[in-house]
Every structure is written in structure tokens, then in C-alpha cells.
Amino acid sequence: MVIAEFRNFETKIKEMKTKTLIVVTLIGLLVGFAFGQWAVNIIPRETSNNTSVQSENGKVSVMVDYGNGKINVYTGNIEKEDETLFELTQNIAEKNEVGFEYTEFPDLGVLIEKIGTEKNGTDQKYWQYWANNEYAKVGADMYKVKSGDIIEWKFVNQQGF
């Protein structure tokens, strides 16, 4: 009888420990979630709508995906206010001795024709860019680079996006 009561008592203690652990875990999750929401609203962040140069030595990451498994990564320096992606890419290509060809169309803009050895039209692929993970909305000669931008030049099919 005493042994049975002791086992019953032992089982109840285990159940209480399990319930306590569940309650403590839930409280921890709630506190973590609440802190996360508070931190998101309190900690200031940069806005991506600012189109001016944010620092004198603004840096831009430029990745060039040749469409064949080869990807080169460069860091470009914004050298002047209102610098365009075309100018930045041209400077990076020149400094790194990477082939770079383009055609300028009056009243339309600039078409990047070749980066490295990959030329537009090869295997029905063309040079296209993404800025901060968004497909281009304007030509490279119209996009003003900003400090912290991440640019991806990709050599892909027209339907590749």
C-alpha cells in the first residue's frame, strides 16, 4: 500500500515537472516574440528609398553570373553622386580587366552587350541585372547605385527571370 502511494506520488511529480516545463517554454517563446516585435520597431534601419550616396566611400556588391556555373564577385566604390550602374560596371570591368562591350542607342539608353567572354545572343542568352533581388525596372544607365546595393548581372535566357 505504501509502495503504491509512493509510485502514485512519483507519477504526479513527473506530471507536474512536465507541465511546468511546458509552461516555462511557452512563457519563454512569448517573451522572445514580444522582444523581437519590440526590437523591430525600436532599432532604426536604413531605408532603401534613399537614392543619394550614403557615404563618401559607398560600396556596392556586384556579382556576375556567366550562366555556366562561373560567378565572379566584385566590390565597387561609388565615386560620384548619381553614379549609374552602367558607370559602376564599366569601372569594375576596367579595373579587373574584364571584357565589357555595350551599344548606346540615342534617346533609348545603353545596352550591355558583353561581359567577360559572354556576348548577348549566345545560346539565346542575354545580360540582365537584378538590384537588391529585384529584376531591373530601368536600364543600367538609368539605375542610380546606392551604398549597400547588391547587384547581380546574370547571363540568362530572356525567360530566365
PDB file of C-alpha atoms in Angstrom:
ATOM      1  CA  MET A   1       0.000   0.000   0.000  1.00  0.00           C
ATOM      2  CA  VAL A   2       2.735   2.441   0.924  1.00  0.00           C
ATOM      3  CA  ILE A   3       4.678   1.500  -2.211  1.00  0.00           C
ATOM      4  CA  ALA A   4       1.613   2.071  -4.407  1.00  0.00           C
ATOM      5  CA  GLU A   5       1.046   5.505  -2.838  1.00  0.00           C
ATOM      6  CA  PHE A   6       4.721   6.362  -3.323  1.00  0.00           C
ATOM      7  CA  ARG A   7       4.550   5.394  -7.028  1.00  0.00           C
ATOM      8  CA  ASN A   8       1.378   7.487  -7.396  1.00  0.00           C
ATOM      9  CA  PHE A   9       3.159  10.419  -5.757  1.00  0.00           C
ATOM     10  CA  GLU A  10       6.198   9.896  -8.010  1.00  0.00           C
ATOM     11  CA  THR A  11       3.958   9.870 -11.123  1.00  0.00           C
ATOM     12  CA  LYS A  12       2.260  13.112 -10.034  1.00  0.00           C
ATOM     13  CA  ILE A  13       5.636  14.803  -9.541  1.00  0.00           C
ATOM     14  CA  LYS A  14       6.722  13.768 -13.062  1.00  0.00           C
ATOM     15  CA  GLU A  15       3.454  15.129 -14.483  1.00  0.00           C
ATOM     16  CA  MET A  16       3.980  18.419 -12.610  1.00  0.00           C
ATOM     17  CA  LYS A  17       7.551  18.682 -13.928  1.00  0.00           C
ATOM     18  CA  THR A  18       6.321  18.092 -17.479  1.00  0.00           C
ATOM     19  CA  LYS A  19       3.557  20.692 -17.133  1.00  0.00           C
ATOM     20  CA  THR A  20       5.980  23.177 -15.563  1.00  0.00           C
ATOM     21  CA  LEU A  21       8.447  22.644 -18.410  1.00  0.00           C
ATOM     22  CA  ILE A  22       5.708  23.248 -20.993  1.00  0.00           C
ATOM     23  CA  VAL A  23       4.533  26.430 -19.234  1.00  0.00           C
ATOM     24  CA  VAL A  24       8.103  27.772 -18.890  1.00  0.00           C
ATOM     25  CA  THR A  25       8.790  27.022 -22.571  1.00  0.00           C
ATOM     26  CA  LEU A  26       5.611  28.822 -23.663  1.00  0.00           C
ATOM     27  CA  ILE A  27       6.445  31.829 -21.492  1.00  0.00           C
ATOM     28  CA  GLY A  28       9.963  31.896 -22.985  1.00  0.00           C
ATOM     29  CA  LEU A  29       8.568  31.817 -26.514  1.00  0.00           C
ATOM     30  CA  LEU A  30       6.096  34.608 -25.750  1.00  0.00           C
ATOM     31  CA  VAL A  31       8.796  36.781 -24.165  1.00  0.00           C
ATOM     32  CA  GLY A  32      11.106  36.136 -27.142  1.00  0.00           C
ATOM     33  CA  PHE A  33       8.368  37.004 -29.630  1.00  0.00           C
ATOM     34  CA  ALA A  34       7.436  40.169 -27.720  1.00  0.00           C
ATOM     35  CA  PHE A  35      11.095  41.251 -27.551  1.00  0.00           C
ATOM     36  CA  GLY A  36      11.510  40.586 -31.273  1.00  0.00           C
ATOM     37  CA  GLN A  37       8.495  42.746 -32.107  1.00  0.00           C
ATOM     38  CA  TRP A  38       9.751  45.496 -29.818  1.00  0.00           C
ATOM     39  CA  ALA A  39      13.268  45.376 -31.309  1.00  0.00           C
ATOM     40  CA  VAL A  40      11.964  45.541 -34.880  1.00  0.00           C
ATOM     41  CA  ASN A  41      10.061  48.733 -34.080  1.00  0.00           C
ATOM     42  CA  ILE A  42      12.767  50.363 -31.945  1.00  0.00           C
ATOM     43  CA  ILE A  43      16.002  49.625 -33.812  1.00  0.00           C
ATOM     44  CA  PRO A  44      16.419  52.065 -36.725  1.00  0.00           C
ATOM     45  CA  ARG A  45      17.213  50.686 -40.154  1.00  0.00           C
ATOM     46  CA  GLU A  46      18.329  52.127 -43.447  1.00  0.00           C
ATOM     47  CA  THR A  47      15.605  52.763 -45.935  1.00  0.00           C
ATOM     48  CA  SER A  48      16.073  51.555 -49.471  1.00  0.00           C
ATOM     49  CA  ASN A  49      14.214  54.566 -50.885  1.00  0.00           C
ATOM     50  CA  ASN A  50      17.148  56.897 -50.294  1.00  0.00           C
ATOM     51  CA  THR A  51      18.767  57.403 -53.695  1.00  0.00           C
ATOM     52  CA  SER A  52      21.613  59.659 -52.606  1.00  0.00           C
ATOM     53  CA  VAL A  53      25.112  58.431 -51.825  1.00  0.00           C
ATOM     54  CA  GLN A  54      25.025  57.471 -48.159  1.00  0.00           C
ATOM     55  CA  SER A  55      28.743  57.795 -47.526  1.00  0.00           C
ATOM     56  CA  GLU A  56      31.753  59.179 -49.329  1.00  0.00           C
ATOM     57  CA  ASN A  57      33.154  55.711 -49.870  1.00  0.00           C
ATOM     58  CA  GLY A  58      29.899  53.914 -50.621  1.00  0.00           C
ATOM     59  CA  LYS A  59      30.364  50.282 -51.552  1.00  0.00           C
ATOM     60  CA  VAL A  60      28.256  48.171 -53.868  1.00  0.00           C
ATOM     61  CA  SER A  61      28.486  44.384 -54.247  1.00  0.00           C
ATOM     62  CA  VAL A  62      28.387  43.265 -57.864  1.00  0.00           C
ATOM     63  CA  MET A  63      28.036  39.600 -58.788  1.00  0.00           C
ATOM     64  CA  VAL A  64      28.469  38.460 -62.369  1.00  0.00           C
ATOM     65  CA  ASP A  65      26.839  35.097 -63.137  1.00  0.00           C
ATOM     66  CA  TYR A  66      28.058  33.838 -66.510  1.00  0.00           C
ATOM     67  CA  GLY A  67      25.289  31.229 -66.713  1.00  0.00           C
ATOM     68  CA  ASN A  68      27.730  28.334 -66.825  1.00  0.00           C
ATOM     69  CA  GLY A  69      28.452  27.888 -63.125  1.00  0.00           C
ATOM     70  CA  LYS A  70      31.093  30.636 -63.055  1.00  0.00           C
ATOM     71  CA  ILE A  71      30.296  33.560 -60.773  1.00  0.00           C
ATOM     72  CA  ASN A  72      32.637  36.461 -60.033  1.00  0.00           C
ATOM     73  CA  VAL A  73      32.045  38.816 -57.120  1.00  0.00           C
ATOM     74  CA  TYR A  74      33.342  42.378 -57.019  1.00  0.00           C
ATOM     75  CA  THR A  75      33.070  45.312 -54.657  1.00  0.00           C
ATOM     76  CA  GLY A  76      32.572  48.594 -56.444  1.00  0.00           C
ATOM     77  CA  ASN A  77      33.136  52.030 -54.962  1.00  0.00           C
ATOM     78  CA  ILE A  78      30.641  54.773 -55.670  1.00  0.00           C
ATOM     79  CA  GLU A  79      32.885  57.506 -56.993  1.00  0.00           C
ATOM     80  CA  LYS A  80      30.354  60.279 -57.544  1.00  0.00           C
ATOM     81  CA  GLU A  81      26.834  61.227 -56.604  1.00  0.00           C
ATOM     82  CA  ASP A  82      24.215  59.900 -59.037  1.00  0.00           C
ATOM     83  CA  GLU A  83      26.607  57.244 -60.367  1.00  0.00           C
ATOM     84  CA  THR A  84      24.757  54.766 -62.559  1.00  0.00           C
ATOM     85  CA  LEU A  85      25.035  51.005 -62.601  1.00  0.00           C
ATOM     86  CA  PHE A  86      26.393  51.257 -66.137  1.00  0.00           C
ATOM     87  CA  GLU A  87      29.249  53.526 -64.965  1.00  0.00           C
ATOM     88  CA  LEU A  88      29.978  51.348 -61.942  1.00  0.00           C
ATOM     89  CA  THR A  89      30.005  48.147 -64.023  1.00  0.00           C
ATOM     90  CA  GLN A  90      32.224  49.778 -66.633  1.00  0.00           C
ATOM     91  CA  ASN A  91      34.684  50.887 -63.897  1.00  0.00           C
ATOM     92  CA  ILE A  92      34.739  47.429 -62.298  1.00  0.00           C
ATOM     93  CA  ALA A  93      35.324  45.768 -65.679  1.00  0.00           C
ATOM     94  CA  GLU A  94      38.153  48.171 -66.478  1.00  0.00           C
ATOM     95  CA  LYS A  95      39.860  47.788 -63.070  1.00  0.00           C
ATOM     96  CA  ASN A  96      39.607  43.991 -63.179  1.00  0.00           C
ATOM     97  CA  GLU A  97      40.441  43.655 -66.890  1.00  0.00           C
ATOM     98  CA  VAL A  98      37.109  42.009 -67.657  1.00  0.00           C
ATOM     99  CA  GLY A  99      35.790  42.283 -71.202  1.00  0.00           C
ATOM    100  CA  PHE A 100      32.945  44.793 -71.420  1.00  0.00           C
ATOM    101  CA  GLU A 101      31.055  45.911 -74.509  1.00  0.00           C
ATOM    102  CA  TYR A 102      27.941  48.000 -74.923  1.00  0.00           C
ATOM    103  CA  THR A 103      25.915  49.834 -77.517  1.00  0.00           C
ATOM    104  CA  GLU A 104      24.466  53.271 -76.915  1.00  0.00           C
ATOM    105  CA  PHE A 105      21.103  53.953 -78.522  1.00  0.00           C
ATOM    106  CA  PRO A 106      20.252  57.678 -78.777  1.00  0.00           C
ATOM    107  CA  ASP A 107      17.101  58.554 -76.837  1.00  0.00           C
ATOM    108  CA  LEU A 108      16.827  54.963 -75.548  1.00  0.00           C
ATOM    109  CA  GLY A 109      19.880  54.257 -73.429  1.00  0.00           C
ATOM    110  CA  VAL A 110      22.700  51.755 -73.197  1.00  0.00           C
ATOM    111  CA  LEU A 111      22.547  48.023 -73.893  1.00  0.00           C
ATOM    112  CA  ILE A 112      25.187  45.873 -72.214  1.00  0.00           C
ATOM    113  CA  GLU A 113      26.311  43.510 -74.991  1.00  0.00           C
ATOM    114  CA  LYS A 114      29.181  41.575 -73.421  1.00  0.00           C
ATOM    115  CA  ILE A 115      30.722  40.915 -70.015  1.00  0.00           C
ATOM    116  CA  GLY A 116      33.822  38.741 -69.907  1.00  0.00           C
ATOM    117  CA  THR A 117      33.590  36.418 -72.898  1.00  0.00           C
ATOM    118  CA  GLU A 118      29.794  36.050 -72.884  1.00  0.00           C
ATOM    119  CA  LYS A 119      28.094  38.042 -75.650  1.00  0.00           C
ATOM    120  CA  ASN A 120      24.359  38.700 -75.997  1.00  0.00           C
ATOM    121  CA  GLY A 121      22.564  36.215 -78.229  1.00  0.00           C
ATOM    122  CA  THR A 122      24.867  33.284 -77.464  1.00  0.00           C
ATOM    123  CA  ASP A 123      22.592  30.279 -76.808  1.00  0.00           C
ATOM    124  CA  GLN A 124      19.706  32.786 -76.744  1.00  0.00           C
ATOM    125  CA  LYS A 125      21.093  34.297 -73.519  1.00  0.00           C
ATOM    126  CA  TYR A 126      21.326  37.991 -72.719  1.00  0.00           C
ATOM    127  CA  TRP A 127      22.784  40.120 -69.927  1.00  0.00           C
ATOM    128  CA  GLN A 128      20.151  41.187 -67.395  1.00  0.00           C
ATOM    129  CA  TYR A 129      20.521  42.643 -63.923  1.00  0.00           C
ATOM    130  CA  TRP A 130      18.790  42.465 -60.568  1.00  0.00           C
ATOM    131  CA  ALA A 131      19.236  45.164 -57.914  1.00  0.00           C
ATOM    132  CA  ASN A 132      18.693  44.074 -54.324  1.00  0.00           C
ATOM    133  CA  ASN A 133      16.988  40.889 -55.512  1.00  0.00           C
ATOM    134  CA  GLU A 134      14.521  42.710 -57.793  1.00  0.00           C
ATOM    135  CA  TYR A 135      14.540  42.407 -61.564  1.00  0.00           C
ATOM    136  CA  ALA A 136      15.552  45.619 -63.331  1.00  0.00           C
ATOM    137  CA  LYS A 137      12.845  48.198 -63.886  1.00  0.00           C
ATOM    138  CA  VAL A 138      15.118  50.613 -65.769  1.00  0.00           C
ATOM    139  CA  GLY A 139      18.228  50.325 -67.915  1.00  0.00           C
ATOM    140  CA  ALA A 140      21.647  50.121 -66.261  1.00  0.00           C
ATOM    141  CA  ASP A 141      22.403  53.664 -67.421  1.00  0.00           C
ATOM    142  CA  MET A 142      19.331  54.939 -65.539  1.00  0.00           C
ATOM    143  CA  TYR A 143      19.720  52.999 -62.268  1.00  0.00           C
ATOM    144  CA  LYS A 144      21.469  55.135 -59.629  1.00  0.00           C
ATOM    145  CA  VAL A 145      23.574  52.912 -57.375  1.00  0.00           C
ATOM    146  CA  LYS A 146      23.351  53.347 -53.624  1.00  0.00           C
ATOM    147  CA  SER A 147      25.737  52.395 -50.867  1.00  0.00           C
ATOM    148  CA  GLY A 148      24.960  48.836 -49.807  1.00  0.00           C
ATOM    149  CA  ASP A 149      23.294  47.810 -53.078  1.00  0.00           C
ATOM    150  CA  ILE A 150      23.679  44.205 -54.165  1.00  0.00           C
ATOM    151  CA  ILE A 151      23.729  43.943 -57.938  1.00  0.00           C
ATOM    152  CA  GLU A 152      23.529  40.682 -59.860  1.00  0.00           C
ATOM    153  CA  TRP A 153      24.392  40.599 -63.543  1.00  0.00           C
ATOM    154  CA  LYS A 154      23.113  37.321 -64.998  1.00  0.00           C
ATOM    155  CA  PHE A 155      23.635  35.848 -68.447  1.00  0.00           C
ATOM    156  CA  VAL A 156      20.290  34.083 -68.895  1.00  0.00           C
ATOM    157  CA  ASN A 157      17.545  33.318 -71.392  1.00  0.00           C
ATOM    158  CA  GLN A 158      15.008  36.072 -71.899  1.00  0.00           C
ATOM    159  CA  GLN A 159      12.568  33.952 -69.923  1.00  0.00           C
ATOM    160  CA  GLY A 160      15.227  33.360 -67.251  1.00  0.00           C
ATOM    161  CA  PHE A 161      13.739  35.592 -64.587  1.00  0.00           C
TER     162      PHE A 161
END
